Amino acid sequence: AQSVTQLGSHVSVSEGALVLLRCNYSSSVPPYLFWYVQYPNQGLQLLLKYTTGATLVKGINGFEAEFKKSETSFHLTKPSAHMSDAAEYFCAVSVSWGSQGNLIFGKGTKLSVKP
Amino acid sequence: DSGVTQTPKHLITATGQRVTLRCSPRSGDLSVYWYQQSLDQGLQFLIQYYNGEERAKGNILERFSAQQFPDLHSELNLSSLELGDSALYFCASSVDPSGGASEQFFGPGTRLTVL
């Protein structure tokens, strides 16, 4: 069965600093992996996804993530944090067989950005 | 705006009552997913419908049921409500019936408060 672990429920960085949000997954089959962002009082928005091919995935708002099969990781990074990046971030793995495709989410990491 | 609409935005009701949450997927999307977000459990998959048929079930209680109508909108029915059912309920849709690599687009959610 698939599962996702996000290390750190809360991460705080200074504006301009590197953002690193950690995600490890467990999957018995090649996974599809996603990062979603949730701003306060809003729904989830896709940042990026890994399906197949290139292991370094670029997303919106300057975020990127690298799929490392040997480490079963899919960490999210951004070189320079902006105040507008403050939000909650969710890593997810897709259950995919037949016509099913629901997402299994990690517990989320709340990112705070200090001026 | 993801193109997924959910009504109502907020719902306050009492224990033992029944409520219906409504979701309209993005135009052209045949798959609808329901998720529950609570502080205790995080984001959990409840149920998936594809073109009117149930395709996958997650941690959905027997008191909860859903359906997808011919016009593809979906309703989530919650009955015999308990305090612990208070949560944010999200609907998501995707175009690919097999899910997996397809992005799921999330609605803004319905916040249910059970008093």
PDB file of C-alpha atoms in Angstrom:
ATOM      1  CA  ALA A   1       0.000   0.000   0.000  1.00  0.00           C
ATOM      2  CA  GLN A   2       1.123   3.504  -0.735  1.00  0.00           C
ATOM      3  CA  SER A   3       1.922   6.041   1.952  1.00  0.00           C
ATOM      4  CA  VAL A   4       3.549   9.438   2.287  1.00  0.00           C
ATOM      5  CA  THR A   5       5.577  10.917   5.121  1.00  0.00           C
ATOM      6  CA  GLN A   6       6.333  14.590   5.348  1.00  0.00           C
ATOM      7  CA  LEU A   7       9.101  15.434   7.773  1.00  0.00           C
ATOM      8  CA  GLY A   8       8.357  18.529   9.764  1.00  0.00           C
ATOM      9  CA  SER A   9       4.855  19.807  10.299  1.00  0.00           C
ATOM     10  CA  HIS A  10       6.143  23.370  10.408  1.00  0.00           C
ATOM     11  CA  VAL A  11       9.102  24.938   8.629  1.00  0.00           C
ATOM     12  CA  SER A  12      10.147  28.548   9.052  1.00  0.00           C
ATOM     13  CA  VAL A  13      12.573  30.348   6.744  1.00  0.00           C
ATOM     14  CA  SER A  14      13.651  33.905   6.179  1.00  0.00           C
ATOM     15  CA  GLU A  15      12.687  35.738   3.025  1.00  0.00           C
ATOM     16  CA  GLY A  16      15.312  34.997   0.379  1.00  0.00           C
ATOM     17  CA  ALA A  17      16.436  31.770   2.030  1.00  0.00           C
ATOM     18  CA  LEU A  18      16.279  28.298   0.561  1.00  0.00           C
ATOM     19  CA  VAL A  19      13.043  26.410   1.030  1.00  0.00           C
ATOM     20  CA  LEU A  20      13.327  22.650   1.538  1.00  0.00           C
ATOM     21  CA  LEU A  21      10.241  20.588   2.339  1.00  0.00           C
ATOM     22  CA  ARG A  22      10.813  16.877   2.758  1.00  0.00           C
ATOM     23  CA  CYS A  23       8.666  14.051   1.495  1.00  0.00           C
ATOM     24  CA  ASN A  24       9.264  10.316   1.549  1.00  0.00           C
ATOM     25  CA  TYR A  25       6.924   7.823   0.003  1.00  0.00           C
ATOM     26  CA  SER A  26       6.237   4.135   0.134  1.00  0.00           C
ATOM     27  CA  SER A  27       4.906   2.379  -2.904  1.00  0.00           C
ATOM     28  CA  SER A  28       5.035  -1.141  -4.227  1.00  0.00           C
ATOM     29  CA  VAL A  29       4.717   0.097  -7.794  1.00  0.00           C
ATOM     30  CA  PRO A  30       6.326   3.002  -9.645  1.00  0.00           C
ATOM     31  CA  PRO A  31       4.644   6.004  -8.091  1.00  0.00           C
ATOM     32  CA  TYR A  32       3.104   9.135  -9.425  1.00  0.00           C
ATOM     33  CA  LEU A  33       4.027  11.910  -7.024  1.00  0.00           C
ATOM     34  CA  PHE A  34       2.551  15.355  -6.509  1.00  0.00           C
ATOM     35  CA  TRP A  35       3.064  18.493  -4.473  1.00  0.00           C
ATOM     36  CA  TYR A  36       0.031  20.633  -3.755  1.00  0.00           C
ATOM     37  CA  VAL A  37      -0.155  23.985  -1.978  1.00  0.00           C
ATOM     38  CA  GLN A  38      -3.027  25.230   0.136  1.00  0.00           C
ATOM     39  CA  TYR A  39      -3.340  28.904   0.962  1.00  0.00           C
ATOM     40  CA  PRO A  40      -5.507  29.886   3.934  1.00  0.00           C
ATOM     41  CA  ASN A  41      -9.205  29.295   3.331  1.00  0.00           C
ATOM     42  CA  GLN A  42      -8.620  27.960  -0.154  1.00  0.00           C
ATOM     43  CA  GLY A  43      -8.549  24.650  -1.955  1.00  0.00           C
ATOM     44  CA  LEU A  44      -5.458  22.801  -3.077  1.00  0.00           C
ATOM     45  CA  GLN A  45      -3.469  23.874  -6.099  1.00  0.00           C
ATOM     46  CA  LEU A  46      -1.001  21.666  -7.931  1.00  0.00           C
ATOM     47  CA  LEU A  47       2.607  22.861  -7.752  1.00  0.00           C
ATOM     48  CA  LEU A  48       4.208  20.052  -9.714  1.00  0.00           C
ATOM     49  CA  LYS A  49       4.033  16.350 -10.434  1.00  0.00           C
ATOM     50  CA  TYR A  50       6.296  13.458 -11.312  1.00  0.00           C
ATOM     51  CA  THR A  51       4.983  10.723 -13.550  1.00  0.00           C
ATOM     52  CA  THR A  52       7.786   9.288 -15.646  1.00  0.00           C
ATOM     53  CA  GLY A  53      10.929  10.525 -17.344  1.00  0.00           C
ATOM     54  CA  ALA A  54      13.068  13.361 -16.011  1.00  0.00           C
ATOM     55  CA  THR A  55      13.502  13.057 -12.272  1.00  0.00           C
ATOM     56  CA  LEU A  56      13.916  16.795 -11.698  1.00  0.00           C
ATOM     57  CA  VAL A  57      10.520  18.360 -12.037  1.00  0.00           C
ATOM     58  CA  LYS A  58       9.900  22.080 -12.289  1.00  0.00           C
ATOM     59  CA  GLY A  59       6.646  23.556 -11.122  1.00  0.00           C
ATOM     60  CA  ILE A  60       4.933  26.864 -10.704  1.00  0.00           C
ATOM     61  CA  ASN A  61       6.163  29.787  -8.622  1.00  0.00           C
ATOM     62  CA  GLY A  62       9.813  28.708  -8.875  1.00  0.00           C
ATOM     63  CA  PHE A  63       9.396  25.408  -7.062  1.00  0.00           C
ATOM     64  CA  GLU A  64      11.020  22.180  -8.126  1.00  0.00           C
ATOM     65  CA  ALA A  65      11.304  18.645  -6.802  1.00  0.00           C
ATOM     66  CA  GLU A  66      13.569  15.718  -7.481  1.00  0.00           C
ATOM     67  CA  PHE A  67      12.403  12.124  -7.574  1.00  0.00           C
ATOM     68  CA  LYS A  68      15.013   9.857  -6.004  1.00  0.00           C
ATOM     69  CA  LYS A  69      13.966   6.260  -6.260  1.00  0.00           C
ATOM     70  CA  SER A  70      16.891   4.940  -4.216  1.00  0.00           C
ATOM     71  CA  GLU A  71      15.918   7.213  -1.330  1.00  0.00           C
ATOM     72  CA  THR A  72      12.153   6.972  -1.951  1.00  0.00           C
ATOM     73  CA  SER A  73      12.076  10.749  -1.677  1.00  0.00           C
ATOM     74  CA  PHE A  74      10.462  13.641  -3.501  1.00  0.00           C
ATOM     75  CA  HIS A  75      11.648  16.756  -1.683  1.00  0.00           C
ATOM     76  CA  LEU A  76      10.358  20.176  -2.692  1.00  0.00           C
ATOM     77  CA  THR A  77      12.767  23.092  -3.013  1.00  0.00           C
ATOM     78  CA  LYS A  78      12.803  26.742  -3.933  1.00  0.00           C
ATOM     79  CA  PRO A  79      16.054  28.720  -4.051  1.00  0.00           C
ATOM     80  CA  SER A  80      14.677  31.943  -2.577  1.00  0.00           C
ATOM     81  CA  ALA A  81      11.582  32.196  -0.422  1.00  0.00           C
ATOM     82  CA  HIS A  82       9.035  34.972  -0.868  1.00  0.00           C
ATOM     83  CA  MET A  83       6.515  36.132   1.671  1.00  0.00           C
ATOM     84  CA  SER A  84       3.795  34.940  -0.683  1.00  0.00           C
ATOM     85  CA  ASP A  85       5.067  31.344  -0.317  1.00  0.00           C
ATOM     86  CA  ALA A  86       3.649  31.130   3.204  1.00  0.00           C
ATOM     87  CA  ALA A  87       1.099  28.333   2.978  1.00  0.00           C
ATOM     88  CA  GLU A  88       0.637  24.658   3.724  1.00  0.00           C
ATOM     89  CA  TYR A  89       2.251  22.166   1.376  1.00  0.00           C
ATOM     90  CA  PHE A  90       1.111  18.625   0.797  1.00  0.00           C
ATOM     91  CA  CYS A  91       2.985  15.793  -0.811  1.00  0.00           C
ATOM     92  CA  ALA A  92       0.831  13.072  -2.340  1.00  0.00           C
ATOM     93  CA  VAL A  93       1.176   9.755  -4.100  1.00  0.00           C
ATOM     94  CA  SER A  94      -1.368   8.516  -6.569  1.00  0.00           C
ATOM     95  CA  VAL A  95      -3.009   5.171  -6.243  1.00  0.00           C
ATOM     96  CA  SER A  96      -3.403   4.040  -9.775  1.00  0.00           C
ATOM     97  CA  TRP A  97      -4.839   0.858 -11.052  1.00  0.00           C
ATOM     98  CA  GLY A  98      -7.729   0.257 -13.354  1.00  0.00           C
ATOM     99  CA  SER A  99      -9.870   3.339 -13.264  1.00  0.00           C
ATOM    100  CA  GLN A 100      -8.928   4.372  -9.746  1.00  0.00           C
ATOM    101  CA  GLY A 101      -6.666   7.320  -9.135  1.00  0.00           C
ATOM    102  CA  ASN A 102      -7.206   8.774  -5.733  1.00  0.00           C
ATOM    103  CA  LEU A 103      -4.428  10.604  -3.928  1.00  0.00           C
ATOM    104  CA  ILE A 104      -2.860   9.647  -0.621  1.00  0.00           C
ATOM    105  CA  PHE A 105      -1.609  12.748   1.130  1.00  0.00           C
ATOM    106  CA  GLY A 106       1.031  13.401   3.709  1.00  0.00           C
ATOM    107  CA  LYS A 107       0.120  15.298   6.854  1.00  0.00           C
ATOM    108  CA  GLY A 108       1.271  18.570   5.360  1.00  0.00           C
ATOM    109  CA  THR A 109       4.023  21.071   6.157  1.00  0.00           C
ATOM    110  CA  LYS A 110       3.140  24.615   7.067  1.00  0.00           C
ATOM    111  CA  LEU A 111       5.706  27.037   5.675  1.00  0.00           C
ATOM    112  CA  SER A 112       6.243  30.368   7.401  1.00  0.00           C
ATOM    113  CA  VAL A 113       8.374  33.076   5.792  1.00  0.00           C
ATOM    114  CA  LYS A 114       9.924  35.729   8.021  1.00  0.00           C
ATOM    115  CA  PRO A 115      10.731  39.170   6.645  1.00  0.00           C
TER     116      PRO A 115
ATOM    117  CA  ASP B   1     -10.080  29.393 -10.004  1.00  0.00           C
ATOM    118  CA  SER B   2      -9.844  25.632 -10.607  1.00  0.00           C
ATOM    119  CA  GLY B   3     -13.175  25.370 -12.391  1.00  0.00           C
ATOM    120  CA  VAL B   4     -14.546  23.047  -9.711  1.00  0.00           C
ATOM    121  CA  THR B   5     -17.425  24.515  -7.753  1.00  0.00           C
ATOM    122  CA  GLN B   6     -18.722  23.428  -4.381  1.00  0.00           C
ATOM    123  CA  THR B   7     -21.787  24.521  -2.476  1.00  0.00           C
ATOM    124  CA  PRO B   8     -22.410  25.544   0.173  1.00  0.00           C
ATOM    125  CA  LYS B   9     -19.197  27.180   1.324  1.00  0.00           C
ATOM    126  CA  HIS B  10     -20.111  26.849   4.971  1.00  0.00           C
ATOM    127  CA  LEU B  11     -22.597  24.608   6.718  1.00  0.00           C
ATOM    128  CA  ILE B  12     -23.480  24.617  10.400  1.00  0.00           C
ATOM    129  CA  THR B  13     -25.761  21.924  11.709  1.00  0.00           C
ATOM    130  CA  ALA B  14     -26.523  19.866  14.788  1.00  0.00           C
ATOM    131  CA  THR B  15     -25.624  16.337  15.769  1.00  0.00           C
ATOM    132  CA  GLY B  16     -27.910  13.717  14.343  1.00  0.00           C
ATOM    133  CA  GLN B  17     -28.806  15.789  11.303  1.00  0.00           C
ATOM    134  CA  ARG B  18     -28.256  15.028   7.608  1.00  0.00           C
ATOM    135  CA  VAL B  19     -26.628  17.331   5.069  1.00  0.00           C
ATOM    136  CA  THR B  20     -25.844  17.258   1.366  1.00  0.00           C
ATOM    137  CA  LEU B  21     -22.737  18.754  -0.162  1.00  0.00           C
ATOM    138  CA  ARG B  22     -22.694  19.504  -3.860  1.00  0.00           C
ATOM    139  CA  CYS B  23     -19.873  19.542  -6.368  1.00  0.00           C
ATOM    140  CA  SER B  24     -19.710  20.477 -10.046  1.00  0.00           C
ATOM    141  CA  PRO B  25     -16.544  19.237 -11.789  1.00  0.00           C
ATOM    142  CA  ARG B  26     -14.581  21.089 -14.441  1.00  0.00           C
ATOM    143  CA  SER B  27     -16.123  21.001 -17.853  1.00  0.00           C
ATOM    144  CA  GLY B  28     -15.070  17.760 -19.539  1.00  0.00           C
ATOM    145  CA  ASP B  29     -13.874  15.994 -16.398  1.00  0.00           C
ATOM    146  CA  LEU B  30     -15.551  12.649 -15.844  1.00  0.00           C
ATOM    147  CA  SER B  31     -13.936  11.654 -12.544  1.00  0.00           C
ATOM    148  CA  VAL B  32     -14.994  13.183  -9.250  1.00  0.00           C
ATOM    149  CA  TYR B  33     -13.239  12.574  -5.947  1.00  0.00           C
ATOM    150  CA  TRP B  34     -14.299  13.509  -2.419  1.00  0.00           C
ATOM    151  CA  TYR B  35     -11.768  14.199   0.336  1.00  0.00           C
ATOM    152  CA  GLN B  36     -12.137  15.106   3.985  1.00  0.00           C
ATOM    153  CA  GLN B  37      -9.655  17.396   5.702  1.00  0.00           C
ATOM    154  CA  SER B  38      -9.599  17.477   9.494  1.00  0.00           C
ATOM    155  CA  LEU B  39      -7.006  18.417  12.075  1.00  0.00           C
ATOM    156  CA  ASP B  40      -6.942  14.857  13.430  1.00  0.00           C
ATOM    157  CA  GLN B  41      -6.822  12.856  10.217  1.00  0.00           C
ATOM    158  CA  GLY B  42      -5.385  15.280   7.698  1.00  0.00           C
ATOM    159  CA  LEU B  43      -6.523  14.914   4.097  1.00  0.00           C
ATOM    160  CA  GLN B  44      -8.276  11.607   3.507  1.00  0.00           C
ATOM    161  CA  PHE B  45      -9.792  10.177   0.378  1.00  0.00           C
ATOM    162  CA  LEU B  46     -13.445   9.249   0.747  1.00  0.00           C
ATOM    163  CA  ILE B  47     -14.800   8.095  -2.595  1.00  0.00           C
ATOM    164  CA  GLN B  48     -14.360   8.359  -6.370  1.00  0.00           C
ATOM    165  CA  TYR B  49     -16.953   8.367  -9.135  1.00  0.00           C
ATOM    166  CA  TYR B  50     -16.353   8.101 -12.826  1.00  0.00           C
ATOM    167  CA  ASN B  51     -19.105   8.917 -15.298  1.00  0.00           C
ATOM    168  CA  GLY B  52     -21.796   8.071 -12.823  1.00  0.00           C
ATOM    169  CA  GLU B  53     -20.298   4.903 -11.404  1.00  0.00           C
ATOM    170  CA  GLU B  54     -18.483   4.378  -8.151  1.00  0.00           C
ATOM    171  CA  ARG B  55     -14.857   3.460  -8.834  1.00  0.00           C
ATOM    172  CA  ALA B  56     -13.008   3.551  -5.532  1.00  0.00           C
ATOM    173  CA  LYS B  57     -13.751   3.823  -1.854  1.00  0.00           C
ATOM    174  CA  GLY B  58     -11.474   5.091   0.838  1.00  0.00           C
ATOM    175  CA  ASN B  59     -12.114   5.808   4.489  1.00  0.00           C
ATOM    176  CA  ILE B  60     -15.755   6.622   4.022  1.00  0.00           C
ATOM    177  CA  LEU B  61     -18.112   5.934   6.907  1.00  0.00           C
ATOM    178  CA  GLU B  62     -21.289   3.946   6.351  1.00  0.00           C
ATOM    179  CA  ARG B  63     -23.234   7.041   7.402  1.00  0.00           C
ATOM    180  CA  PHE B  64     -21.822   8.812   4.354  1.00  0.00           C
ATOM    181  CA  SER B  65     -22.863   8.191   0.772  1.00  0.00           C
ATOM    182  CA  ALA B  66     -22.313   9.841  -2.572  1.00  0.00           C
ATOM    183  CA  GLN B  67     -23.562   9.780  -6.107  1.00  0.00           C
ATOM    184  CA  GLN B  68     -22.730  11.272  -9.468  1.00  0.00           C
ATOM    185  CA  PHE B  69     -25.559  12.378 -11.689  1.00  0.00           C
ATOM    186  CA  PRO B  70     -25.905  12.224 -15.510  1.00  0.00           C
ATOM    187  CA  ASP B  71     -24.806  15.867 -15.764  1.00  0.00           C
ATOM    188  CA  LEU B  72     -21.665  14.752 -13.838  1.00  0.00           C
ATOM    189  CA  HIS B  73     -22.248  16.838 -10.744  1.00  0.00           C
ATOM    190  CA  SER B  74     -21.821  14.927  -7.531  1.00  0.00           C
ATOM    191  CA  GLU B  75     -23.377  15.021  -4.088  1.00  0.00           C
ATOM    192  CA  LEU B  76     -21.969  13.791  -0.809  1.00  0.00           C
ATOM    193  CA  ASN B  77     -24.595  12.923   1.763  1.00  0.00           C
ATOM    194  CA  LEU B  78     -23.647  12.865   5.424  1.00  0.00           C
ATOM    195  CA  SER B  79     -26.186  11.525   7.888  1.00  0.00           C
ATOM    196  CA  SER B  80     -26.489  10.989  11.646  1.00  0.00           C
ATOM    197  CA  LEU B  81     -23.858  13.640  12.024  1.00  0.00           C
ATOM    198  CA  GLU B  82     -21.445  13.569  14.932  1.00  0.00           C
ATOM    199  CA  LEU B  83     -19.170  16.237  16.326  1.00  0.00           C
ATOM    200  CA  GLY B  84     -16.218  14.445  14.801  1.00  0.00           C
ATOM    201  CA  ASP B  85     -17.600  14.923  11.305  1.00  0.00           C
ATOM    202  CA  SER B  86     -16.754  18.606  11.502  1.00  0.00           C
ATOM    203  CA  ALA B  87     -14.195  19.113   8.752  1.00  0.00           C
ATOM    204  CA  LEU B  88     -13.457  20.657   5.403  1.00  0.00           C
ATOM    205  CA  TYR B  89     -14.806  18.545   2.561  1.00  0.00           C
ATOM    206  CA  PHE B  90     -13.152  18.892  -0.809  1.00  0.00           C
ATOM    207  CA  CYS B  91     -14.287  17.763  -4.172  1.00  0.00           C
ATOM    208  CA  ALA B  92     -11.749  17.258  -6.962  1.00  0.00           C
ATOM    209  CA  SER B  93     -12.094  16.321 -10.597  1.00  0.00           C
ATOM    210  CA  SER B  94      -9.829  14.949 -13.288  1.00  0.00           C
ATOM    211  CA  VAL B  95     -10.169  14.244 -16.958  1.00  0.00           C
ATOM    212  CA  ASP B  96      -8.420  10.889 -17.007  1.00  0.00           C
ATOM    213  CA  PRO B  97     -10.691   8.118 -15.781  1.00  0.00           C
ATOM    214  CA  SER B  98      -7.735   6.040 -14.745  1.00  0.00           C
ATOM    215  CA  GLY B  99      -6.477   8.837 -12.552  1.00  0.00           C
ATOM    216  CA  GLY B 100      -2.881   8.156 -11.825  1.00  0.00           C
ATOM    217  CA  ALA B 101      -0.827  10.750 -13.621  1.00  0.00           C
ATOM    218  CA  SER B 102      -3.682  13.147 -14.186  1.00  0.00           C
ATOM    219  CA  GLU B 103      -3.857  16.313 -12.187  1.00  0.00           C
ATOM    220  CA  GLN B 104      -6.801  16.554  -9.859  1.00  0.00           C
ATOM    221  CA  PHE B 105      -8.367  19.989  -9.684  1.00  0.00           C
ATOM    222  CA  PHE B 106      -9.740  20.874  -6.278  1.00  0.00           C
ATOM    223  CA  GLY B 107     -12.743  22.928  -5.401  1.00  0.00           C
ATOM    224  CA  PRO B 108     -12.687  25.541  -2.623  1.00  0.00           C
ATOM    225  CA  GLY B 109     -14.258  23.128  -0.159  1.00  0.00           C
ATOM    226  CA  THR B 110     -17.280  23.067   2.121  1.00  0.00           C
ATOM    227  CA  ARG B 111     -16.598  23.710   5.781  1.00  0.00           C
ATOM    228  CA  LEU B 112     -18.955  21.622   7.885  1.00  0.00           C
ATOM    229  CA  THR B 113     -19.438  22.451  11.549  1.00  0.00           C
ATOM    230  CA  VAL B 114     -21.476  20.062  13.660  1.00  0.00           C
ATOM    231  CA  LEU B 115     -22.635  21.510  16.972  1.00  0.00           C
TER     232      LEU B 115
END
